Amino acid sequence: MITMCSSSGLLSAILLGYFLRLLQLLSTCLAFSLVASVGTWMGAVSNWSIFIWCFCFLVTLIILIIEFCGLQSRFPFSWYNFLITYACYAALLCISASIIYPTTYIWFFPHGRSQDHAIAATAFSCIAAVAYASEVAWARTWVWLGVITSYMVTVPGLLKGLEAFVAGVIFAFIIDSHLYLHQPALVWCVAVYSICFLLAATALLLNWCDCDNRLPVAFPSFLLGLTLLSVLLYTSALVLWPLYQFDEQFGGQPERPRCDDGLVYSVCTWDQQLAVAVLTAVNLLIYVVDLVFLAHMVFSRTEDQLRGSQFPLLYKS
């Protein structure tokens, strides 16, 4: 009876996974099809949204094909870790597209077919984000039940993924090199974003490839060192970026110029600078939360080990 219940539960979980992926496939396909059908995908922001929907559609389609063909075991990494990592990032990407695309385009379209298609594309993007987030929640349930293990559904894993995602959004805003090449301090800020992104990506890849146990130190201690370094680097960026972008004494522009050109196909330069400053503060806050959580984890584990080592000594005496 227990075997039958567990088998039926496993079958229900598999069917739920297929349903969520089909919903992700359909919603992302409709999102970029609606935008492309009326030619409303001009400009960098719209191109970014189209790329997100196409990328998520393509990767989800590949995942479905691999699972239908039963090829998961042929990959040299944990398939479940890959699925959870991808679902986390796809949810964040679709959420960003659901916010950035409508706020940049919908209000500038005249009433009619173009605006209706843009609104419908935004709605399907939101559905895709919910579907990917539901897959992450579904995976957390299986982790709690002990069926699978994954670093990405733990608090440090989610924070690391969020740190890398925010850095990716920052890169999208600083794609124009004229924002920072005129000042060495701003170039340093871009280097900080790149270094911290690589550190977070390294931590995720080590766990994804099951290499975290091969490190000469414990993985939480390794993460603690990376996070502390990232906090220090982001603190310098949080000071230098606003100082050199918005302070007149350092060549900055404190007030926003007029950037209304009718239908906006690109984000104003001043708005990009402000967005990077805000995202820098947001990511620093995430790193600080991650640092506190990791420090508590590492020191609690060390304290438990010290307490455990006292028992043999007491027993011997």
CSV table of C-alpha atoms in Angstrom, one decimal:
chain,number,residue,atom,x,y,z
A,1,MET,CA,0.0,0.0,0.0
A,2,ILE,CA,2.9,2.4,0.9
A,3,THR,CA,4.6,1.5,-2.4
A,4,MET,CA,1.4,2.2,-4.4
A,5,CYS,CA,1.0,5.5,-2.6
A,6,SER,CA,4.6,6.6,-3.2
A,7,SER,CA,4.4,5.4,-6.9
A,8,SER,CA,1.2,7.4,-7.4
A,9,GLY,CA,2.7,10.4,-5.7
A,10,LEU,CA,5.8,10.2,-8.0
A,11,LEU,CA,3.6,9.9,-11.1
A,12,SER,CA,1.6,12.9,-10.0
A,13,ALA,CA,4.8,14.9,-9.5
A,14,ILE,CA,6.0,13.9,-13.0
A,15,LEU,CA,2.7,14.9,-14.6
A,16,LEU,CA,2.7,18.2,-12.7
A,17,GLY,CA,6.2,18.9,-14.0
A,18,TYR,CA,5.2,18.2,-17.6
A,19,PHE,CA,2.1,20.4,-17.2
A,20,LEU,CA,4.2,23.3,-15.8
A,21,ARG,CA,6.7,23.0,-18.7
A,22,LEU,CA,4.0,22.9,-21.3
A,23,LEU,CA,2.5,26.0,-19.7
A,24,GLN,CA,5.9,27.7,-19.8
A,25,LEU,CA,6.4,26.7,-23.4
A,26,LEU,CA,3.0,28.0,-24.5
A,27,SER,CA,3.1,31.3,-22.6
A,28,THR,CA,6.6,32.3,-23.7
A,29,CYS,CA,5.8,31.4,-27.3
A,30,LEU,CA,2.7,33.5,-27.3
A,31,ALA,CA,4.5,36.4,-25.6
A,32,PHE,CA,7.2,36.8,-28.3
A,33,SER,CA,4.8,35.9,-31.1
A,34,LEU,CA,2.3,38.7,-30.1
A,35,VAL,CA,5.1,41.3,-30.0
A,36,ALA,CA,6.7,40.2,-33.2
A,37,SER,CA,3.4,40.0,-35.1
A,38,VAL,CA,2.8,43.8,-34.9
A,39,GLY,CA,6.5,44.8,-35.2
A,40,THR,CA,6.6,46.4,-31.7
A,41,TRP,CA,10.0,45.0,-30.8
A,42,MET,CA,12.2,48.0,-31.7
A,43,GLY,CA,14.8,49.3,-29.3
A,44,ALA,CA,17.2,47.8,-26.8
A,45,VAL,CA,14.6,47.2,-24.0
A,46,SER,CA,12.2,45.4,-26.3
A,47,ASN,CA,15.0,43.4,-27.8
A,48,TRP,CA,15.9,42.3,-24.3
A,49,SER,CA,12.4,41.2,-23.6
A,50,ILE,CA,12.1,39.3,-26.9
A,51,PHE,CA,15.4,37.6,-26.1
A,52,ILE,CA,14.2,36.5,-22.7
A,53,TRP,CA,11.0,35.0,-24.1
A,54,CYS,CA,12.8,33.2,-27.0
A,55,PHE,CA,15.6,31.9,-24.7
A,56,CYS,CA,13.1,30.5,-22.1
A,57,PHE,CA,11.0,29.0,-24.9
A,58,LEU,CA,14.0,27.3,-26.5
A,59,VAL,CA,15.6,26.0,-23.3
A,60,THR,CA,12.2,24.7,-22.0
A,61,LEU,CA,11.6,22.9,-25.4
A,62,ILE,CA,15.1,21.3,-25.1
A,63,ILE,CA,14.3,20.2,-21.6
A,64,LEU,CA,11.1,18.6,-22.6
A,65,ILE,CA,12.7,16.7,-25.5
A,66,ILE,CA,15.5,15.4,-23.2
A,67,GLU,CA,13.0,14.2,-20.6
A,68,PHE,CA,10.7,12.6,-23.2
A,69,CYS,CA,13.7,10.7,-24.7
A,70,GLY,CA,15.1,9.8,-21.2
A,71,LEU,CA,18.5,11.3,-21.8
A,72,GLN,CA,18.9,12.9,-18.3
A,73,SER,CA,21.5,10.3,-17.1
A,74,ARG,CA,23.9,11.1,-20.0
A,75,PHE,CA,24.8,14.5,-18.6
A,76,PRO,CA,27.9,14.9,-16.4
A,77,PHE,CA,26.1,17.0,-13.8
A,78,SER,CA,23.0,16.8,-11.6
A,79,TRP,CA,20.0,17.1,-13.8
A,80,TYR,CA,17.7,18.2,-10.9
A,81,ASN,CA,20.1,20.9,-9.9
A,82,PHE,CA,20.1,22.2,-13.5
A,83,LEU,CA,16.3,22.2,-13.7
A,84,ILE,CA,15.9,24.1,-10.4
A,85,THR,CA,18.7,26.6,-11.3
A,86,TYR,CA,17.1,27.2,-14.7
A,87,ALA,CA,13.6,27.5,-13.3
A,88,CYS,CA,14.9,30.1,-10.7
A,89,TYR,CA,16.6,32.2,-13.4
A,90,ALA,CA,13.7,31.9,-15.9
A,91,ALA,CA,11.2,33.1,-13.3
A,92,LEU,CA,13.4,36.1,-12.5
A,93,LEU,CA,13.9,36.8,-16.2
A,94,CYS,CA,10.2,36.6,-17.1
A,95,ILE,CA,9.4,38.9,-14.1
A,96,SER,CA,11.9,41.5,-15.3
A,97,ALA,CA,10.5,41.3,-18.8
A,98,SER,CA,6.9,41.6,-17.4
A,99,ILE,CA,8.0,44.8,-15.6
A,100,ILE,CA,10.4,46.5,-18.0
A,101,TYR,CA,8.5,45.9,-21.3
A,102,PRO,CA,5.1,47.4,-20.3
A,103,THR,CA,6.6,50.4,-18.3
A,104,THR,CA,8.7,51.3,-21.3
A,105,TYR,CA,6.3,50.7,-24.2
A,106,ILE,CA,2.6,50.1,-23.4
A,107,TRP,CA,1.9,53.7,-22.3
A,108,PHE,CA,3.5,55.1,-25.4
A,109,PHE,CA,1.4,53.1,-27.9
A,110,PRO,CA,-1.8,54.6,-29.2
A,111,HIS,CA,-5.0,52.7,-28.5
A,112,GLY,CA,-5.4,49.9,-31.0
A,113,ARG,CA,-3.9,46.6,-32.2
A,114,SER,CA,-0.3,47.3,-31.1
A,115,GLN,CA,-1.2,48.2,-27.6
A,116,ASP,CA,-3.5,45.2,-27.3
A,117,HIS,CA,-0.8,42.9,-28.4
A,118,ALA,CA,1.7,44.4,-26.0
A,119,ILE,CA,-0.7,44.1,-23.1
A,120,ALA,CA,-1.5,40.4,-24.0
A,121,ALA,CA,2.3,39.7,-24.3
A,122,THR,CA,2.8,41.2,-20.9
A,123,ALA,CA,0.0,39.0,-19.5
A,124,PHE,CA,1.5,35.8,-21.0
A,125,SER,CA,5.0,36.9,-19.6
A,126,CYS,CA,3.4,37.1,-16.1
A,127,ILE,CA,1.9,33.6,-16.6
A,128,ALA,CA,5.3,32.2,-17.6
A,129,ALA,CA,6.9,33.8,-14.5
A,130,VAL,CA,4.2,32.2,-12.3
A,131,ALA,CA,4.8,28.8,-14.0
A,132,TYR,CA,8.5,28.9,-13.5
A,133,ALA,CA,8.1,30.1,-9.9
A,134,SER,CA,5.6,27.2,-9.3
A,135,GLU,CA,8.3,24.8,-10.6
A,136,VAL,CA,10.7,26.1,-8.0
A,137,ALA,CA,8.1,25.8,-5.3
A,138,TRP,CA,7.4,22.2,-6.5
A,139,ALA,CA,11.1,21.4,-6.3
A,140,ARG,CA,11.3,22.8,-2.8
A,141,THR,CA,8.6,20.4,-1.7
A,142,TRP,CA,10.5,17.4,-3.0
A,143,VAL,CA,13.7,18.7,-1.2
A,144,TRP,CA,11.8,18.9,2.0
A,145,LEU,CA,10.5,15.3,1.5
A,146,GLY,CA,14.1,14.2,1.0
A,147,VAL,CA,13.5,12.9,-2.6
A,148,ILE,CA,16.1,15.2,-4.2
A,149,THR,CA,18.8,17.5,-2.9
A,150,SER,CA,19.6,20.9,-4.4
A,151,TYR,CA,21.6,23.9,-3.3
A,152,MET,CA,19.5,26.3,-5.4
A,153,VAL,CA,16.4,25.8,-3.2
A,154,THR,CA,18.2,26.6,0.0
A,155,VAL,CA,18.4,30.2,1.3
A,156,PRO,CA,22.1,30.7,0.4
A,157,GLY,CA,21.5,29.2,-3.1
A,158,LEU,CA,18.5,31.4,-3.8
A,159,LEU,CA,20.5,34.5,-2.6
A,160,LYS,CA,23.5,33.6,-4.8
A,161,GLY,CA,21.2,33.2,-7.8
A,162,LEU,CA,19.5,36.5,-7.0
A,163,GLU,CA,22.9,38.2,-6.7
A,164,ALA,CA,24.0,36.9,-10.1
A,165,PHE,CA,20.6,37.9,-11.6
A,166,VAL,CA,20.8,41.5,-10.3
A,167,ALA,CA,24.3,41.8,-11.7
A,168,GLY,CA,23.0,40.6,-15.1
A,169,VAL,CA,20.4,43.3,-15.1
A,170,ILE,CA,23.1,45.9,-14.2
A,171,PHE,CA,25.1,44.7,-17.3
A,172,ALA,CA,22.0,45.3,-19.4
A,173,PHE,CA,21.9,48.9,-18.3
A,174,ILE,CA,25.7,49.5,-18.8
A,175,ILE,CA,25.9,48.0,-22.2
A,176,ASP,CA,26.8,51.5,-23.6
A,177,SER,CA,30.4,52.0,-22.7
A,178,HIS,CA,30.1,55.8,-22.8
A,179,LEU,CA,28.4,55.6,-19.4
A,180,TYR,CA,31.7,54.8,-17.6
A,181,LEU,CA,34.8,54.9,-19.9
A,182,HIS,CA,35.4,58.6,-19.3
A,183,GLN,CA,36.1,58.0,-15.6
A,184,PRO,CA,38.6,55.4,-14.1
A,185,ALA,CA,36.4,55.2,-10.9
A,186,LEU,CA,33.4,54.2,-13.0
A,187,VAL,CA,35.5,51.6,-14.9
A,188,TRP,CA,36.4,50.2,-11.4
A,189,CYS,CA,32.6,49.9,-10.7
A,190,VAL,CA,32.1,47.9,-13.8
A,191,ALA,CA,35.0,45.7,-12.8
A,192,VAL,CA,33.3,45.2,-9.4
A,193,TYR,CA,30.1,44.1,-11.1
A,194,SER,CA,32.0,41.7,-13.3
A,195,ILE,CA,34.2,40.2,-10.5
A,196,CYS,CA,31.2,39.7,-8.2
A,197,PHE,CA,29.1,38.1,-10.9
A,198,LEU,CA,31.9,35.7,-11.7
A,199,LEU,CA,32.3,34.8,-8.0
A,200,ALA,CA,28.6,34.1,-7.7
A,201,ALA,CA,28.6,32.1,-10.9
A,202,THR,CA,31.6,30.1,-9.7
A,203,ALA,CA,29.8,29.2,-6.5
A,204,LEU,CA,26.8,28.1,-8.4
A,205,LEU,CA,28.8,26.1,-10.9
A,206,LEU,CA,30.8,24.3,-8.2
A,207,ASN,CA,27.6,23.0,-6.6
A,208,TRP,CA,25.9,22.4,-9.9
A,209,CYS,CA,28.8,20.1,-11.1
A,210,ASP,CA,29.0,18.4,-7.6
A,211,CYS,CA,32.6,19.8,-7.1
A,212,ASP,CA,31.8,21.6,-3.8
A,213,ASN,CA,33.1,18.6,-1.7
A,214,ARG,CA,36.5,18.7,-3.5
A,215,LEU,CA,37.4,22.1,-2.1
A,216,PRO,CA,40.2,22.3,0.6
A,217,VAL,CA,37.8,24.1,2.9
A,218,ALA,CA,34.2,23.6,3.8
A,219,PHE,CA,31.8,24.9,1.1
A,220,PRO,CA,29.9,27.3,3.6
A,221,SER,CA,33.3,28.7,4.7
A,222,PHE,CA,34.3,29.2,1.0
A,223,LEU,CA,31.0,30.9,0.3
A,224,LEU,CA,31.5,33.1,3.4
A,225,GLY,CA,34.8,34.3,2.0
A,226,LEU,CA,33.4,35.0,-1.4
A,227,THR,CA,30.5,36.9,0.0
A,228,LEU,CA,32.6,39.0,2.3
A,229,LEU,CA,34.8,40.0,-0.6
A,230,SER,CA,31.8,40.9,-2.7
A,231,VAL,CA,30.3,43.0,0.1
A,232,LEU,CA,33.5,45.1,0.3
A,233,LEU,CA,33.7,45.5,-3.5
A,234,TYR,CA,30.0,46.5,-3.8
A,235,THR,CA,30.4,49.0,-1.0
A,236,SER,CA,33.1,50.8,-3.0
A,237,ALA,CA,30.8,50.7,-6.1
A,238,LEU,CA,27.9,52.1,-4.1
A,239,VAL,CA,30.1,55.1,-3.1
A,240,LEU,CA,31.9,55.7,-6.4
A,241,TRP,CA,29.0,55.2,-9.0
A,242,PRO,CA,26.6,57.9,-7.6
A,243,LEU,CA,29.5,60.2,-6.8
A,244,TYR,CA,30.9,60.3,-10.3
A,245,GLN,CA,27.5,60.1,-12.1
A,246,PHE,CA,25.4,62.7,-10.0
A,247,ASP,CA,27.9,65.0,-8.3
A,248,GLU,CA,28.9,68.1,-10.4
A,249,GLN,CA,32.3,68.3,-8.6
A,250,PHE,CA,33.2,64.9,-10.2
A,251,GLY,CA,31.7,65.6,-13.6
A,252,GLY,CA,28.3,64.2,-12.8
A,253,GLN,CA,24.8,65.5,-13.6
A,254,PRO,CA,22.5,65.8,-10.6
A,255,GLU,CA,19.3,66.6,-12.4
A,256,ARG,CA,17.5,64.6,-15.1
A,257,PRO,CA,17.5,66.2,-18.5
A,258,ARG,CA,14.5,66.1,-20.9
A,259,CYS,CA,14.4,62.7,-22.6
A,260,ASP,CA,10.9,62.7,-24.1
A,261,ASP,CA,11.1,61.9,-27.8
A,262,GLY,CA,7.6,60.7,-28.4
A,263,LEU,CA,7.6,56.9,-28.7
A,264,VAL,CA,10.6,55.9,-26.6
A,265,TYR,CA,12.7,53.0,-28.0
A,266,SER,CA,15.6,53.5,-25.7
A,267,VAL,CA,16.1,54.3,-22.0
A,268,CYS,CA,17.4,57.8,-21.2
A,269,THR,CA,21.1,57.8,-20.2
A,270,TRP,CA,20.4,59.5,-16.9
A,271,ASP,CA,17.8,56.9,-16.1
A,272,GLN,CA,20.3,54.1,-16.9
A,273,GLN,CA,22.8,55.7,-14.5
A,274,LEU,CA,20.1,56.0,-11.8
A,275,ALA,CA,19.0,52.4,-12.4
A,276,VAL,CA,22.5,51.1,-11.9
A,277,ALA,CA,22.9,53.1,-8.7
A,278,VAL,CA,19.6,51.6,-7.3
A,279,LEU,CA,20.5,48.1,-8.4
A,280,THR,CA,23.9,48.4,-6.8
A,281,ALA,CA,22.3,49.3,-3.5
A,282,VAL,CA,19.8,46.4,-3.9
A,283,ASN,CA,22.5,43.9,-4.6
A,284,LEU,CA,24.7,45.1,-1.7
A,285,LEU,CA,21.7,44.6,0.6
A,286,ILE,CA,21.3,41.0,-0.8
A,287,TYR,CA,25.0,40.3,-0.3
A,288,VAL,CA,24.8,41.6,3.3
A,289,VAL,CA,21.8,39.3,4.1
A,290,ASP,CA,23.7,36.4,2.5
A,291,LEU,CA,26.8,37.3,4.5
A,292,VAL,CA,24.8,37.3,7.8
A,293,PHE,CA,23.1,34.0,7.0
A,294,LEU,CA,26.4,32.3,6.0
A,295,ALA,CA,28.3,33.7,9.0
A,296,HIS,CA,25.5,32.3,11.3
A,297,MET,CA,25.7,29.0,9.5
A,298,VAL,CA,29.5,28.7,9.7
A,299,PHE,CA,29.9,29.8,13.3
A,300,SER,CA,27.0,27.7,14.5
A,301,ARG,CA,28.5,24.6,12.8
A,302,THR,CA,31.9,25.4,14.3
A,303,GLU,CA,30.4,25.8,17.8
A,304,ASP,CA,28.5,22.5,17.4
A,305,GLN,CA,31.8,20.8,16.4
A,306,LEU,CA,33.6,22.3,19.5
A,307,ARG,CA,30.8,21.1,21.8
A,308,GLY,CA,30.9,17.7,20.2
A,309,SER,CA,34.7,17.5,20.7
A,310,GLN,CA,34.3,18.1,24.4
A,311,PHE,CA,32.3,15.0,25.1
A,312,PRO,CA,35.2,12.5,24.4
A,313,LEU,CA,37.5,14.6,26.7
A,314,LEU,CA,35.0,14.5,29.5
A,315,TYR,CA,34.4,10.8,29.0
A,316,LYS,CA,38.2,10.1,29.1
A,317,SER,CA,38.6,12.0,32.4
